[in-house]
Amino acid sequence: MSVELTKLDDCALLRLNRPEALNALSFSILNEIAAALDDVASWKVRALIVTGAGEKAFCAGADIKELRGRSMTARKRGAELGQATFAKLERLPFPSVAAINGFAFGGGLEFALACTFRLATRNAKLGLPEIKLGLIPGYGGTQRLPRIIGEARALEMIMLGRTVAAEEAERIGLVHRLVEGSAVEGAVNFAKEFASFSLLALGLAREAVTRALDVPIHEGLKIETDLSTLAFSTADAEEGMAAFTEKRKAMFRDE
């Protein structure tokens, strides 16, 4: 299998295992990723970590040989497959962390963009080079990248096909942190920072932020009101407030 799904401490680990091809995405691998994400959604874990096998690449993008000689319908279905697969990350009941351990180009960067958080080793390089092939990103890159780093920087990366190194990626907010040594170990340690929180509250917080990106602020405030009210109705909220009052650590049960 080119996609491995295992458990690591309180986290699930999805690893692309095609290092000889820099973990490039074929359509069959996209289907494997989709199946793995459906599977892991029912696991009792606190986070999903996504990474690539080897030391050179997180994922170098699409398998270009598969992209040629297809009908217009097949091309559209290919884009829809990639978008639908990566959208599953946003519907997981726990956060996801991309552990970027080298090249993250094209569909590989789009995979990472769909994760809740992104960490990178110092040798990482990130970009959407599709324009150099006469193409544009099709797995969500044109939509997620500007939401993360802003329109101006996104246009530069997409229209110039510009690659950014890890330090710049951190500076512009494309990755949250740089990690030394193992990207997976760094991601596990990062996940520990939110692992003890209520998964319900974490999910509501992310939903409030992401939904607000597409509406005027007055509509976003209504969304926040509704979701924060919903958060108050959970048993975890009562536990959290009780623990604060009683000066003890909260023991959340995700309910």
mmCIF file of N, CA, C and O in Angstrom, residues 8-9 29 33 43 46 51 56 80 88 119 137 144 146 155 157 167 171 173 229 232 238:
data_model
loop_
_atom_site.group_PDB
_atom_site.id
_atom_site.type_symbol
_atom_site.label_atom_id
_atom_site.label_comp_id
_atom_site.label_asym_id
_atom_site.label_seq_id
_atom_site.Cartn_x
_atom_site.Cartn_y
_atom_site.Cartn_z
ATOM 1 N N LEU A 8 0.051 6.429 16.724
ATOM 2 C CA LEU A 8 1.279 6.864 17.376
ATOM 3 C C LEU A 8 0.893 7.689 18.595
ATOM 4 O O LEU A 8 0.427 8.821 18.461
ATOM 5 N N ASP A 9 1.051 7.117 19.774
ATOM 6 C CA ASP A 9 0.587 7.746 21.010
ATOM 7 C C ASP A 9 -0.913 8.034 20.893
ATOM 8 O O ASP A 9 -1.665 7.138 20.540
ATOM 9 N N ILE A 29 -3.641 6.625 -5.446
ATOM 10 C CA ILE A 29 -3.221 7.041 -4.105
ATOM 11 C C ILE A 29 -4.234 8.009 -3.509
ATOM 12 O O ILE A 29 -4.524 7.955 -2.310
ATOM 13 N N ILE A 33 -5.971 7.563 0.050
ATOM 14 C CA ILE A 33 -6.030 8.604 1.077
ATOM 15 C C ILE A 33 -7.470 8.812 1.525
ATOM 16 O O ILE A 33 -7.757 8.906 2.724
ATOM 17 N N TRP A 43 -11.640 6.652 14.658
ATOM 18 C CA TRP A 43 -10.650 6.266 15.653
ATOM 19 C C TRP A 43 -10.738 7.160 16.891
ATOM 20 O O TRP A 43 -11.095 8.339 16.795
ATOM 21 N N ARG A 46 -6.599 11.955 19.194
ATOM 22 C CA ARG A 46 -6.722 13.392 19.437
ATOM 23 C C ARG A 46 -6.303 14.218 18.228
ATOM 24 O O ARG A 46 -6.580 15.426 18.177
ATOM 25 N N THR A 51 2.233 12.859 6.799
ATOM 26 C CA THR A 51 3.615 13.076 6.395
ATOM 27 C C THR A 51 3.948 12.200 5.197
ATOM 28 O O THR A 51 3.093 11.455 4.693
ATOM 29 N N LYS A 56 13.326 13.276 1.707
ATOM 30 C CA LYS A 56 13.364 14.287 0.658
ATOM 31 C C LYS A 56 12.049 15.010 0.451
ATOM 32 O O LYS A 56 12.048 16.193 0.085
ATOM 33 N N GLU A 80 -12.131 17.026 -9.080
ATOM 34 C CA GLU A 80 -13.165 16.794 -8.057
ATOM 35 C C GLU A 80 -12.724 15.736 -7.060
ATOM 36 O O GLU A 80 -13.014 15.840 -5.860
ATOM 37 N N LYS A 88 -12.022 16.023 3.158
ATOM 38 C CA LYS A 88 -12.293 15.108 4.274
ATOM 39 C C LYS A 88 -11.476 15.484 5.507
ATOM 40 O O LYS A 88 -11.891 15.221 6.648
ATOM 41 N N LEU A 119 3.487 22.044 10.021
ATOM 42 C CA LEU A 119 4.832 22.189 10.557
ATOM 43 C C LEU A 119 5.807 21.776 9.463
ATOM 44 O O LEU A 119 5.477 20.948 8.610
ATOM 45 N N PRO A 137 -3.464 25.241 -10.124
ATOM 46 C CA PRO A 137 -3.811 24.260 -9.096
ATOM 47 C C PRO A 137 -5.272 23.840 -9.202
ATOM 48 O O PRO A 137 -6.139 24.665 -9.510
ATOM 49 N N ARG A 144 -7.548 27.808 -0.855
ATOM 50 C CA ARG A 144 -7.025 27.769 0.516
ATOM 51 C C ARG A 144 -5.808 28.659 0.704
ATOM 52 O O ARG A 144 -5.640 29.273 1.767
ATOM 53 N N PRO A 146 -4.825 31.687 -0.570
ATOM 54 C CA PRO A 146 -5.079 33.094 -0.222
ATOM 55 C C PRO A 146 -5.757 33.265 1.128
ATOM 56 O O PRO A 146 -5.573 34.293 1.787
ATOM 57 N N LEU A 155 -1.189 35.126 -4.988
ATOM 58 C CA LEU A 155 -1.076 35.391 -6.429
ATOM 59 C C LEU A 155 0.373 35.278 -6.888
ATOM 60 O O LEU A 155 0.660 34.742 -7.963
ATOM 61 N N MET A 157 2.814 33.429 -5.514
ATOM 62 C CA MET A 157 3.231 32.034 -5.524
ATOM 63 C C MET A 157 2.605 31.273 -6.678
ATOM 64 O O MET A 157 3.277 30.462 -7.336
ATOM 65 N N GLU A 167 11.918 28.860 6.086
ATOM 66 C CA GLU A 167 11.937 30.066 6.916
ATOM 67 C C GLU A 167 10.941 31.102 6.408
ATOM 68 O O GLU A 167 10.227 31.734 7.186
ATOM 69 N N ARG A 171 7.474 32.684 8.080
ATOM 70 C CA ARG A 171 7.316 34.136 8.220
ATOM 71 C C ARG A 171 5.996 34.631 7.641
ATOM 72 O O ARG A 171 5.357 35.518 8.199
ATOM 73 N N GLY A 173 3.270 32.832 7.323
ATOM 74 C CA GLY A 173 2.133 32.118 7.884
ATOM 75 C C GLY A 173 1.703 30.892 7.123
ATOM 76 O O GLY A 173 0.658 30.315 7.419
ATOM 77 N N THR A 229 -22.581 29.740 21.881
ATOM 78 C CA THR A 229 -23.727 29.304 22.678
ATOM 79 C C THR A 229 -23.815 27.794 22.704
ATOM 80 O O THR A 229 -24.088 27.180 23.745
ATOM 81 N N PHE A 232 -21.313 26.341 25.100
ATOM 82 C CA PHE A 232 -21.745 26.432 26.496
ATOM 83 C C PHE A 232 -22.651 25.267 26.895
ATOM 84 O O PHE A 232 -22.723 24.909 28.071
ATOM 85 N N GLU A 238 -19.063 22.742 31.031
ATOM 86 C CA GLU A 238 -19.360 22.729 32.462
ATOM 87 C C GLU A 238 -18.158 22.214 33.250
ATOM 88 O O GLU A 238 -17.795 22.758 34.305
#
